[in-house]
Coordinates of C-alpha atoms in Angstrom, one line a residue:
Chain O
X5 CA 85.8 95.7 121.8
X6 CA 85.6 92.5 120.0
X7 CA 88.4 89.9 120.7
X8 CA 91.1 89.2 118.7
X9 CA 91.6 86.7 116.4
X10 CA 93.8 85.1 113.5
X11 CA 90.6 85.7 111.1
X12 CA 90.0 88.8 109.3
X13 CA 88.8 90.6 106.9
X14 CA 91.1 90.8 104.0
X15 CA 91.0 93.7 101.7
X16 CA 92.7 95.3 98.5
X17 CA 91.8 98.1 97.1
X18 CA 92.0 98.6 93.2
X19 CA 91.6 102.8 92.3
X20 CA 93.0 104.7 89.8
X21 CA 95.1 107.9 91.5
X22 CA 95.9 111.1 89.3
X23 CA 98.8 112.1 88.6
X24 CA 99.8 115.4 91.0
X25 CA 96.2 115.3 92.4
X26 CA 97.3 114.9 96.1
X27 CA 93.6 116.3 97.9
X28 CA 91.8 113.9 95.4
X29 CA 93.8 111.2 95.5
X30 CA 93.3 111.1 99.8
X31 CA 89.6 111.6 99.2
X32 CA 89.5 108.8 97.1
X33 CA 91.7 106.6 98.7
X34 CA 89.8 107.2 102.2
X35 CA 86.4 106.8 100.5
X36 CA 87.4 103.1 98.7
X37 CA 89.1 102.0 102.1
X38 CA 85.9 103.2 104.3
X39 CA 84.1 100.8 102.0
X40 CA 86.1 97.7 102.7
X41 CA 86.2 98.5 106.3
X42 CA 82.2 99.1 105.8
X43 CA 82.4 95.4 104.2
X44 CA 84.3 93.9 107.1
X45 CA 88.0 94.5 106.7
X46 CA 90.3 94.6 109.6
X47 CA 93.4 94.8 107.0
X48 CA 93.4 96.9 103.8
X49 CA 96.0 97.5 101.1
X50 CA 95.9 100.6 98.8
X51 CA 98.4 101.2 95.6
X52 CA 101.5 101.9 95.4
X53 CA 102.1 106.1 95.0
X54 CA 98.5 106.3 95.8
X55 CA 99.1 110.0 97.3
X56 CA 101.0 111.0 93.9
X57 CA 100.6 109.0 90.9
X58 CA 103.1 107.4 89.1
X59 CA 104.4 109.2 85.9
X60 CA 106.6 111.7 86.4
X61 CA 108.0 113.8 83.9
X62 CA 110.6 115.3 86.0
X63 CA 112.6 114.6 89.4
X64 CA 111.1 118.2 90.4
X65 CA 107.8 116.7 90.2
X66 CA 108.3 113.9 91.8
X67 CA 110.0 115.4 94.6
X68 CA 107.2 118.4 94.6
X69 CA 104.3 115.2 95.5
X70 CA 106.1 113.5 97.9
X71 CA 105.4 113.8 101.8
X72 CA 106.5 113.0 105.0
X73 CA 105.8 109.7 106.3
X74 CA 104.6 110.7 109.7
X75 CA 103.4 114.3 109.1
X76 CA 102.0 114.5 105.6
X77 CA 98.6 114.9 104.7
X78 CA 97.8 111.6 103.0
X79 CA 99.3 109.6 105.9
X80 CA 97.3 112.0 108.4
X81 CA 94.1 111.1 106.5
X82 CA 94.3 107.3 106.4
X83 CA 95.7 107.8 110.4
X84 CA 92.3 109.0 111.0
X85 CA 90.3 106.4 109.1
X86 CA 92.4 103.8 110.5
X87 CA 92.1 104.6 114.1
X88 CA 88.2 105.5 113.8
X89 CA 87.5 102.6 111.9
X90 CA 90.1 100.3 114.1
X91 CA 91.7 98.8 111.0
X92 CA 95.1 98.6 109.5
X93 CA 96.1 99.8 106.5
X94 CA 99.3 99.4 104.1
X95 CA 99.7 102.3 101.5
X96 CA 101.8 103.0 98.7
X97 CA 103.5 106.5 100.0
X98 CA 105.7 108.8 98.0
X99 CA 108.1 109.5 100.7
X100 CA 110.1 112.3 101.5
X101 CA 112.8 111.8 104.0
X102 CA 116.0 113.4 104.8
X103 CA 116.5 114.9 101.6
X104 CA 115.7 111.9 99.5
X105 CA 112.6 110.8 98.0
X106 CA 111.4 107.0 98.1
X107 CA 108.6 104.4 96.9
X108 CA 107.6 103.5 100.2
X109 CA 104.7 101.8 101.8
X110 CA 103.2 103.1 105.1
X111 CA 101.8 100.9 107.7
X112 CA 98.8 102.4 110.3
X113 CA 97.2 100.8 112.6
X114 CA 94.7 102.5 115.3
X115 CA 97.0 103.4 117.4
X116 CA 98.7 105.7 114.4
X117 CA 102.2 105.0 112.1
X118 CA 103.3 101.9 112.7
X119 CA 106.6 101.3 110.0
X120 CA 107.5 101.4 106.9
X121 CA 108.9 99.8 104.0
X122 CA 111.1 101.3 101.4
X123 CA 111.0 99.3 97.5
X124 CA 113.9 96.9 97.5
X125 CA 114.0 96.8 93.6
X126 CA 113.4 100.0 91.7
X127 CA 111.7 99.5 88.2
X128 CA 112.8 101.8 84.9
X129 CA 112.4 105.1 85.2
X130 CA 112.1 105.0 89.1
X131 CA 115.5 104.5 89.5
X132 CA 115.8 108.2 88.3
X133 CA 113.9 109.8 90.9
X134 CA 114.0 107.5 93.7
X135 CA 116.7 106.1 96.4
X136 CA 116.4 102.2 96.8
X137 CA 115.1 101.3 99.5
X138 CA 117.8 100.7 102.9
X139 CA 115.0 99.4 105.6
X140 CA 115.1 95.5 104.2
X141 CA 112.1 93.9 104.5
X142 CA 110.6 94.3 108.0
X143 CA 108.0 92.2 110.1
X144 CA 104.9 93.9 111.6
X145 CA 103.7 92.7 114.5
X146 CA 99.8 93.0 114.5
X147 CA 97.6 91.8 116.9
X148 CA 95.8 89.0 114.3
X149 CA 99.3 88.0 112.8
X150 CA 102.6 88.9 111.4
X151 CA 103.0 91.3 108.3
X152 CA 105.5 91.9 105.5
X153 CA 105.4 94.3 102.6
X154 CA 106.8 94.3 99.1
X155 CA 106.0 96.9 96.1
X156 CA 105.6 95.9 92.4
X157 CA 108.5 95.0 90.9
X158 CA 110.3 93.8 94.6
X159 CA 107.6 90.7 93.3
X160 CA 110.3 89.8 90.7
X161 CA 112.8 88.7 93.0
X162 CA 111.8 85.2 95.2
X163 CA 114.3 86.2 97.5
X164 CA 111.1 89.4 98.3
X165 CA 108.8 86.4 99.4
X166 CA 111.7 84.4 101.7
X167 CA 112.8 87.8 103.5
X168 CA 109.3 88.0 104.9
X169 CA 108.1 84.5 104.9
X170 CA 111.6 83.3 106.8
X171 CA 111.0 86.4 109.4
X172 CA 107.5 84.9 110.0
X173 CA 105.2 86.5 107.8
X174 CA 101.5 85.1 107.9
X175 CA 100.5 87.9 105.2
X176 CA 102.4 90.0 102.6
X177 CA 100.6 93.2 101.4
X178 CA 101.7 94.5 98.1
X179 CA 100.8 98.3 97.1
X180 CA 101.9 98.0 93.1
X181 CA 101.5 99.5 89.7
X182 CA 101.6 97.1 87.5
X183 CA 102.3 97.6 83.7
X184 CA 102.3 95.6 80.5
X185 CA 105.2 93.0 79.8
X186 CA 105.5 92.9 76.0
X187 CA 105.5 88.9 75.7
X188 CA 101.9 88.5 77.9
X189 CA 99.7 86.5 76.0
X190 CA 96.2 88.7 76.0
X191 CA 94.1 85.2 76.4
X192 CA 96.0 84.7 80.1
X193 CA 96.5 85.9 83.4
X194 CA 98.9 88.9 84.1
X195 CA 102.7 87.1 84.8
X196 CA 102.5 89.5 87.9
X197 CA 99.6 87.1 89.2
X198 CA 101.4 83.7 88.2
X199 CA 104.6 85.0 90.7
X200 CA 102.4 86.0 93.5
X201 CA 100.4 83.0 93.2
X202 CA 103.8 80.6 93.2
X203 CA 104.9 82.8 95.9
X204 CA 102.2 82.5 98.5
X205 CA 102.5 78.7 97.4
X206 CA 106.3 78.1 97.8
X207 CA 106.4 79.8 101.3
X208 CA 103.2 79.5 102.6
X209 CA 101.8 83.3 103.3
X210 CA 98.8 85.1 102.4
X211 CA 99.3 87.7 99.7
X212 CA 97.1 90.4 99.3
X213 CA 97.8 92.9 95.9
X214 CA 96.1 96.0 95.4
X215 CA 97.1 97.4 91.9
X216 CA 96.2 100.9 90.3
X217 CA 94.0 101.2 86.9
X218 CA 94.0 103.8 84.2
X219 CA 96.2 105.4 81.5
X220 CA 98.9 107.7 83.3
X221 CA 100.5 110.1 80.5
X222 CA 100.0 107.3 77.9
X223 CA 101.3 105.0 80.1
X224 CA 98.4 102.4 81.2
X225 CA 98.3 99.9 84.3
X226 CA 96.6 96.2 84.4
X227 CA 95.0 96.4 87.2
X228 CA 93.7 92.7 88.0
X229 CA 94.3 92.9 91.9
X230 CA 94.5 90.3 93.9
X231 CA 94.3 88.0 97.2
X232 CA 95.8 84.9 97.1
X233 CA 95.7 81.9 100.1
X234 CA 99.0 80.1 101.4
X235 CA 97.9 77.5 99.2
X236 CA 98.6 80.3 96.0
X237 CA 95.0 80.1 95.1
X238 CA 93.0 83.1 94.7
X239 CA 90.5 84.1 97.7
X240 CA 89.1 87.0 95.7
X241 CA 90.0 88.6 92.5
X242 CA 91.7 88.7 90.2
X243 CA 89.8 92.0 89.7
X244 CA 89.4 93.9 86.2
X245 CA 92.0 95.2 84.2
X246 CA 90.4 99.2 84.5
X247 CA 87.9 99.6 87.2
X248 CA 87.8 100.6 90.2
X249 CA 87.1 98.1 92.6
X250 CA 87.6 96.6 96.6
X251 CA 88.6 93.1 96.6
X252 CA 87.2 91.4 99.8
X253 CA 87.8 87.7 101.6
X254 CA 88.4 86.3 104.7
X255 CA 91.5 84.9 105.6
X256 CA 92.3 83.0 108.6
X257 CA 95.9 83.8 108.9
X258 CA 97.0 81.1 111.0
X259 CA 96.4 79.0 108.1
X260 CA 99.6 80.4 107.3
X261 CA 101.7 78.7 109.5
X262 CA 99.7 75.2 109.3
X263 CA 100.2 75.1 105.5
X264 CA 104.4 75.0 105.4
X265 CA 103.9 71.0 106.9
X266 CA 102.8 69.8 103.7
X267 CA 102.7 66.0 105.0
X268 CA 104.8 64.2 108.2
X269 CA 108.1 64.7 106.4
X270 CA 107.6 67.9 104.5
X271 CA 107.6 71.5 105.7
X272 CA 108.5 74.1 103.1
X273 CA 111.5 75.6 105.3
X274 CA 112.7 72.7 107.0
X275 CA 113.4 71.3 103.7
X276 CA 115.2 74.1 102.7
X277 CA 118.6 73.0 101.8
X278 CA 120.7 76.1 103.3
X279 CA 124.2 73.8 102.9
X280 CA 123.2 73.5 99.7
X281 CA 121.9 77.0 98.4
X282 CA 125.3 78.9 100.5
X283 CA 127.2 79.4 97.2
X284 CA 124.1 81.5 96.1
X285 CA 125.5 85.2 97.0
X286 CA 128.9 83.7 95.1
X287 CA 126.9 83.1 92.4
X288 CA 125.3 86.4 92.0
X289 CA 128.4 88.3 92.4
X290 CA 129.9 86.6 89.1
X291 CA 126.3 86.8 87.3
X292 CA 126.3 90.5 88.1
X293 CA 129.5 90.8 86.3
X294 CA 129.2 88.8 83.1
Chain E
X8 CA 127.6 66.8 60.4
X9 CA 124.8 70.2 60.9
X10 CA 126.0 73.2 61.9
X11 CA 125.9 73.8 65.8
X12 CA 123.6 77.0 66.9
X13 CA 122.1 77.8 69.8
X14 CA 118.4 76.9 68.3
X15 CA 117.2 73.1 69.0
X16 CA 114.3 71.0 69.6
X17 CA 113.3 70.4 72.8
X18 CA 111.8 67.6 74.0
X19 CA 109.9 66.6 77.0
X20 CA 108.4 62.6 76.9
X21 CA 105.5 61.8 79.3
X22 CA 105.4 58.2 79.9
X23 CA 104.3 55.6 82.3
X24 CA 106.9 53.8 84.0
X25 CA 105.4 50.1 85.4
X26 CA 106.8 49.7 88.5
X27 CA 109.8 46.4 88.6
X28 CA 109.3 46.4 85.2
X29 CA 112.8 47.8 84.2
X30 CA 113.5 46.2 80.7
X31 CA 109.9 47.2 79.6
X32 CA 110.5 50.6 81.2
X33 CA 113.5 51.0 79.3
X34 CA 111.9 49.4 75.5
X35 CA 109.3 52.7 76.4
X36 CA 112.1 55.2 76.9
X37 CA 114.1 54.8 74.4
X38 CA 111.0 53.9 72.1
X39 CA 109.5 57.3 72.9
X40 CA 112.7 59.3 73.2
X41 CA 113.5 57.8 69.2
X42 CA 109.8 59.5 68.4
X43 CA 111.3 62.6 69.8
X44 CA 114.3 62.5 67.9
X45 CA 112.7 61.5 65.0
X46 CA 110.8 64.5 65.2
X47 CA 114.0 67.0 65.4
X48 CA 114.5 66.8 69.3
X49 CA 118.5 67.5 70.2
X50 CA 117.8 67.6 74.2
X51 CA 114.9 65.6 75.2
X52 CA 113.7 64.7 78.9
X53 CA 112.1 61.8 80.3
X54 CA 110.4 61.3 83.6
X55 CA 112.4 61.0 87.0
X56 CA 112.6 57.5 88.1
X57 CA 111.4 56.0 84.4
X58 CA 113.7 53.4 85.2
X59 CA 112.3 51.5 88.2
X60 CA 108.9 52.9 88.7
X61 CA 107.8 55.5 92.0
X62 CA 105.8 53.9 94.6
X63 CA 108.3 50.9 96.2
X64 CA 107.1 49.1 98.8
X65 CA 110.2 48.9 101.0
X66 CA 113.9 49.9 101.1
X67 CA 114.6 46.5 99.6
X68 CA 112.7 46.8 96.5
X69 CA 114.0 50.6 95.9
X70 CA 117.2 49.1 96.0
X71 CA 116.6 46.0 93.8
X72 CA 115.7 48.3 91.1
X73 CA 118.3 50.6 91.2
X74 CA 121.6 51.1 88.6
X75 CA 124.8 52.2 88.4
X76 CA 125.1 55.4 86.1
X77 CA 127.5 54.3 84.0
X78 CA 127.5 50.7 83.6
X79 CA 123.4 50.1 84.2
X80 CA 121.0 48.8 81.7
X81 CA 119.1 51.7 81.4
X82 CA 122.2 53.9 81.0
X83 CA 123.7 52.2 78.4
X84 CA 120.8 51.9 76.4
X85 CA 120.3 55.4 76.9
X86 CA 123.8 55.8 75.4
X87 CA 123.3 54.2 72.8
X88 CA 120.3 56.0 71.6
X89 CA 122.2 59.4 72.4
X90 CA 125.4 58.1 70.2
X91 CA 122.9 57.0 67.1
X92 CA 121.1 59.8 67.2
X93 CA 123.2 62.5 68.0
X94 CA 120.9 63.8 71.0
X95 CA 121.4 64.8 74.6
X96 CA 119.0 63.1 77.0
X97 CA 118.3 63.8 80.8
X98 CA 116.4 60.9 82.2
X99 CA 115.2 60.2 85.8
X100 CA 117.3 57.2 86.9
X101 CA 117.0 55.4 90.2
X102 CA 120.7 55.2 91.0
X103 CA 123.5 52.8 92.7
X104 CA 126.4 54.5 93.9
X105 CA 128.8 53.2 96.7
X106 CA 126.3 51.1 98.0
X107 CA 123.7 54.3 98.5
X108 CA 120.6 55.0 96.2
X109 CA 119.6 58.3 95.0
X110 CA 117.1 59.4 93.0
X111 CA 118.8 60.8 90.1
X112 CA 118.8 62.4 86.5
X113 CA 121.9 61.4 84.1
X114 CA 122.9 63.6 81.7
X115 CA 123.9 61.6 78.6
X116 CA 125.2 63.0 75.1
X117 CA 126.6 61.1 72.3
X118 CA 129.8 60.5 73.6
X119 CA 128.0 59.0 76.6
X120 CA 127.6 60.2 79.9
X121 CA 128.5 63.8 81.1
X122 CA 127.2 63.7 84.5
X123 CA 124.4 63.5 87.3
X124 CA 122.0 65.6 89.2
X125 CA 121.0 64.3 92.5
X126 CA 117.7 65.1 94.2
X127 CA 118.2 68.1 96.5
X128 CA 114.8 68.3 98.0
X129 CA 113.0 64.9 99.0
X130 CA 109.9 64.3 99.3
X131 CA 107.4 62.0 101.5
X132 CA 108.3 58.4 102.0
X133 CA 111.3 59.2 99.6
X134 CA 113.4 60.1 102.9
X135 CA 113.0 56.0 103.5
X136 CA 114.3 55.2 100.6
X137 CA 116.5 57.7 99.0
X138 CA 120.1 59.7 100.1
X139 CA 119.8 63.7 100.1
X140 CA 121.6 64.7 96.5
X141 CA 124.9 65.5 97.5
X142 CA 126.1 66.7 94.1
X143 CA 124.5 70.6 94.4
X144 CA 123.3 71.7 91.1
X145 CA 125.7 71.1 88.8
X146 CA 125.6 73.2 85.4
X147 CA 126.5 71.3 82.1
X148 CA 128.0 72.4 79.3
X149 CA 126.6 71.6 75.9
X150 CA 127.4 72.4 72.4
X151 CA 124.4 74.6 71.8
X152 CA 124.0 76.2 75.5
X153 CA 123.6 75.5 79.2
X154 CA 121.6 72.9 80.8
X155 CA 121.1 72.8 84.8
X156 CA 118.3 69.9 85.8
X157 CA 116.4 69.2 89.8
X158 CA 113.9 67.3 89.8
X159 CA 110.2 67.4 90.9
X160 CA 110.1 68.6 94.8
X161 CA 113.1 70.8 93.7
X162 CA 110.7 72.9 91.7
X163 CA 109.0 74.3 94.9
X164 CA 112.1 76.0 96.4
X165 CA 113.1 79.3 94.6
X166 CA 116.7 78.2 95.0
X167 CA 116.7 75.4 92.5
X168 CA 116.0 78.2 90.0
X169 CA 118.5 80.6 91.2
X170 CA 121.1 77.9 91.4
X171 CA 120.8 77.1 88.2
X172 CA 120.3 80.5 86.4
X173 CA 123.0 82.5 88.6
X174 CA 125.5 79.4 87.5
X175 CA 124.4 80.4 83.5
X176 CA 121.8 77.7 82.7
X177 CA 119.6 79.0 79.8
X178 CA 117.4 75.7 80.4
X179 CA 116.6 73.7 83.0
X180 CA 115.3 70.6 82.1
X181 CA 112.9 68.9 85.0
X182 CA 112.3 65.1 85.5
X183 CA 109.4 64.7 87.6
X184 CA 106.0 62.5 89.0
X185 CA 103.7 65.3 90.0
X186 CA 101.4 63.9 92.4
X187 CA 98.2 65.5 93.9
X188 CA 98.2 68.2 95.7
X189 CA 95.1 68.3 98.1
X190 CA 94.1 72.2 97.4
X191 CA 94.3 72.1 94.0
X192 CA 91.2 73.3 92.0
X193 CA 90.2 70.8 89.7
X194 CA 89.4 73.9 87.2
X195 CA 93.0 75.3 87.7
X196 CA 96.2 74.2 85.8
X197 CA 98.2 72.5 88.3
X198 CA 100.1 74.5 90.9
X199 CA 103.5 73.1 89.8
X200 CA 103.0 74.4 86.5
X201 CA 102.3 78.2 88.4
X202 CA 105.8 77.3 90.0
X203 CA 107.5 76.4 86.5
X204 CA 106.3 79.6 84.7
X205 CA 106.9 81.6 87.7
X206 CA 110.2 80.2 88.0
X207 CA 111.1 80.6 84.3
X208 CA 110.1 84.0 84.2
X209 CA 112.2 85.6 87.3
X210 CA 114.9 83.6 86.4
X211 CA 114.7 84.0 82.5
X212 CA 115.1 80.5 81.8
X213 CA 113.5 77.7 79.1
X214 CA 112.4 75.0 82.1
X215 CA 110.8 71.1 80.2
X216 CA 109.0 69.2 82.6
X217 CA 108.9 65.5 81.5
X218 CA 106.1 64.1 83.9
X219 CA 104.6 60.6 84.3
X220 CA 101.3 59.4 84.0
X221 CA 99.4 56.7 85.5
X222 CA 98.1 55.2 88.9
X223 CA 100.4 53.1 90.6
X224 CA 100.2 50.9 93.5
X225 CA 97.0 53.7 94.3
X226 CA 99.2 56.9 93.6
X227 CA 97.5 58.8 91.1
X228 CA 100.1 61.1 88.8
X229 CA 99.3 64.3 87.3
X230 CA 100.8 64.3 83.9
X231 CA 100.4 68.1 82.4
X232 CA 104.2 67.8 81.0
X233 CA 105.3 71.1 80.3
X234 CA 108.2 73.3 78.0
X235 CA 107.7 77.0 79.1
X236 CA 110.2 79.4 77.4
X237 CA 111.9 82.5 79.4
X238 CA 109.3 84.5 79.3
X239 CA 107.3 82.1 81.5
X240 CA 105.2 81.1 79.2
X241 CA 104.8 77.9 78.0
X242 CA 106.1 77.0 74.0
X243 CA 104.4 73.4 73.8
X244 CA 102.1 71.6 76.4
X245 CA 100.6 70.9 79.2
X246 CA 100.2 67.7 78.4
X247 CA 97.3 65.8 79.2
X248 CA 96.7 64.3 82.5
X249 CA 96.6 61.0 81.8
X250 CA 98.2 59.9 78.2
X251 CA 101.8 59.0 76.9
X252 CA 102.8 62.1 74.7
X253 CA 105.9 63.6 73.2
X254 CA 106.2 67.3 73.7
X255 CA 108.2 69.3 71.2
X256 CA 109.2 73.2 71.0
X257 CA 111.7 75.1 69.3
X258 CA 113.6 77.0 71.5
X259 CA 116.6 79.8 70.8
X260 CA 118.4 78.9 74.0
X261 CA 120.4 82.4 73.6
X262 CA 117.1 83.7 73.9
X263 CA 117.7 83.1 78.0
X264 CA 120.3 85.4 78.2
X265 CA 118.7 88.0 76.2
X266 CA 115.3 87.8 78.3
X267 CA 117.0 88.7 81.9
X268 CA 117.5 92.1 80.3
X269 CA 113.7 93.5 80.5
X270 CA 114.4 96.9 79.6
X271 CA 117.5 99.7 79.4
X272 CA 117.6 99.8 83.3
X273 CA 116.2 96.5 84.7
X274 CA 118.5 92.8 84.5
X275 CA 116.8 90.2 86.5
X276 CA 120.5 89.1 87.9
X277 CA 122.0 93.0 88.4
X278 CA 118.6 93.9 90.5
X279 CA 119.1 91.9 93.2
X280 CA 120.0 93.2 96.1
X281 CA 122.1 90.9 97.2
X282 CA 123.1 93.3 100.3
X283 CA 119.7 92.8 101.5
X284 CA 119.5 89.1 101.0
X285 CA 122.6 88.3 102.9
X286 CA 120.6 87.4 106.1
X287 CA 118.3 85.1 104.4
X288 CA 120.4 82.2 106.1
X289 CA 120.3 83.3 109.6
X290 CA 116.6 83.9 108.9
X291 CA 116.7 80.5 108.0
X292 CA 118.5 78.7 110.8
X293 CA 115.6 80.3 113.2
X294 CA 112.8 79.7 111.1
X295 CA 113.8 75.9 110.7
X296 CA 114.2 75.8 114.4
X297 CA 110.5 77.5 115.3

């Protein structure tokens, strides 16, 4: 067994699932992830909904696609990749649990299921079919470092990046589906990219994104995945806006931690100004109201 | 006198303040803020500490160069050019108060003063010279919208934003000396420019950076002044790296308040989960403490 270490293989994987194509979707999804872990990946992100597509025209369908997040058959599949491959992997799961249905994202490791998160922030038409998610954002301990997870649109909020960062987070994987904003300039980088890339800066994590392509019942996605260091630069990627593609890099995530001193008087949380910044969830509360 | 809407110039001046050289400093502010003015500017920015200069040598000299913000030189000079031309200004000011110095931004309209922002967030050798702002983020109230102001190293912590835009600032206008950052790609707009867009965009606010330019004392500055509108995008700029410039964009400040509504289901403000954030300060306390 090699040893362990703070350096890995980093990996996210850009593929375009079908809508209601559950069998394909796991072959695919296995196939593209066997290829990063082929190329050297210890840790590999898929999509978000990457069992069950995105669009769905009714809350029947979306409740007809969703599975279990121990027992179904796409987290069964990636189990067995991940514990004969011995990697990790953080997949975009349409989860069915206790009667409800969520946009969740499944963690494996070799040993099998190791968490999960459940979206914090619901986006548009999701908030028609899915319950928001009511696990927070929790830390994964794996043996090279310290995970967190946010989906798509949870990328918004800065308070997504804190939660984890704050908990200890060397790495945060993102399964998403991005789509167009109407105001992106066509000459530049997708916004999505810009907040990731301030994200990993302002706290000092890894961020790895692995976005879906294609044109889902008219809707399409922008694909342009992802990893981006603790300095917010890009390690690899951004990929294309429509292909299929595995996004690759080392990261050393220790670097993580060593990043936040910036100089002898500056580390990014120390300096935070909690006396300051406690009239925050005030705030909100009248904002939410106006 | 015109008609008040909620459509202006905006105005950010990049300059090169010579530090000690306070009178010259002040001939080059008002000088350049006129040129704004001249060219339609209502609210126009200027460079933190455009007063006295960045790089002091000791707490003595910090001190020998700093005002009070009411009755100093640069303040009342400022006034004056507020009062003729019927503009608001927000200038970096190193500031005298009660025997203290902070480094500051007055907010100065053309009935004179209206207020101060104090620096929340220091950084470097600033901790020698400089108080912690004690004032929070204070929002001001102006005839054609909402202004909330930090300054530089306040840009990398989420909160500024939030502070701001949960209070109900539709701009935030951002005196700063960007220095060097050692990770940054030469080929890559500057990462504080990823944090302003970033910033502007999740919070839906208009954000004008007035940088400075120059070496001083062997500190490089990055210039790339900056006016990004709500969408995160920017309206006018970067400026260059190394030249005095005036920026200039129209901006619709209601346009803020608009933006935060993306589409029928999603407001950037009614998203957050703010029952999920609410241990973000206990995270805090043990993540300063590690």
């Amino acid at each position: 067994m090699p040893e362990v270490t703070t350096e890995i293989g980093l990996a996210a994987v850009q593929m375009e699932p079908r809508i209601g194509a559950v069998v394909e979707n796991i072959a695919r999804s296995v196939a593209m992830a066997t290829e990063a872990a082929e190329r050297g990946a210890e840790l590999i992100v898929l999509p978000e909904l990457c069992n069950s597509g995105y669009m769905f025209e009714s809350a029947e369908e979306a409740r007809s696609l969703a599975e279990d997040a121990r027992t179904g058959p796409s987290v069964r599949a990636w189990a067995a990749l991940a514990a004969n491959r011995r990697v990790w992997l953080v997949a975009g799961l349409n989860e069915l649990a206790c009667g409800r249905i969520y946009n969740s994202a499944v963690v494996i490791g070799p040993e099998g299921v190791l968490g999960l998160f459940r979206k914090i922030h619901l986006w548009d038409t999701e908030n028609r079919f899915f319950a928001r998610g009511d696990l927070g954002f929790p830390l994964f301990e794996l043996p090279f470092g310290r995970l967190g997870v946010f989906i798509c649109y949870d990328g918004w909020f800065p308070e997504s990046y804190r939660m984890c960062a704050l908990r200890g987070a060397d790495v945060i994987c993102v399964p998403t589906n991005w789509v167009p904003m109407p105001d992106q300039p066509p000459e530049r980088e997708v916004m999505a990219n810009t907040l990731l890339m301030g994200g990993a800066h302002a706290n000092g994590v890894f961020i790895a994104a692995a976005d879906r392509v294609g044109v889902e019942r008219g809707q399409p996605f922008l694909g342009r995945s992802v990893i981006v260091g603790p300095a917010g630069w890009p390690l690899a990627g951004p990929a294309s806006a429509d292909g299929e593609e595995v996004l690759l890099a080392r990261a050393d995530l220790a670097e993580a931690v060593r990043r936040r001193q910036l100089n002898a008087r500056n580390h990014l949380f120390a300096d935070r100004r909690q006396d300051v910044y406690g009239e925050i969830s005030n705030l909100a509360e009248r904002a939410a109201s106006r």
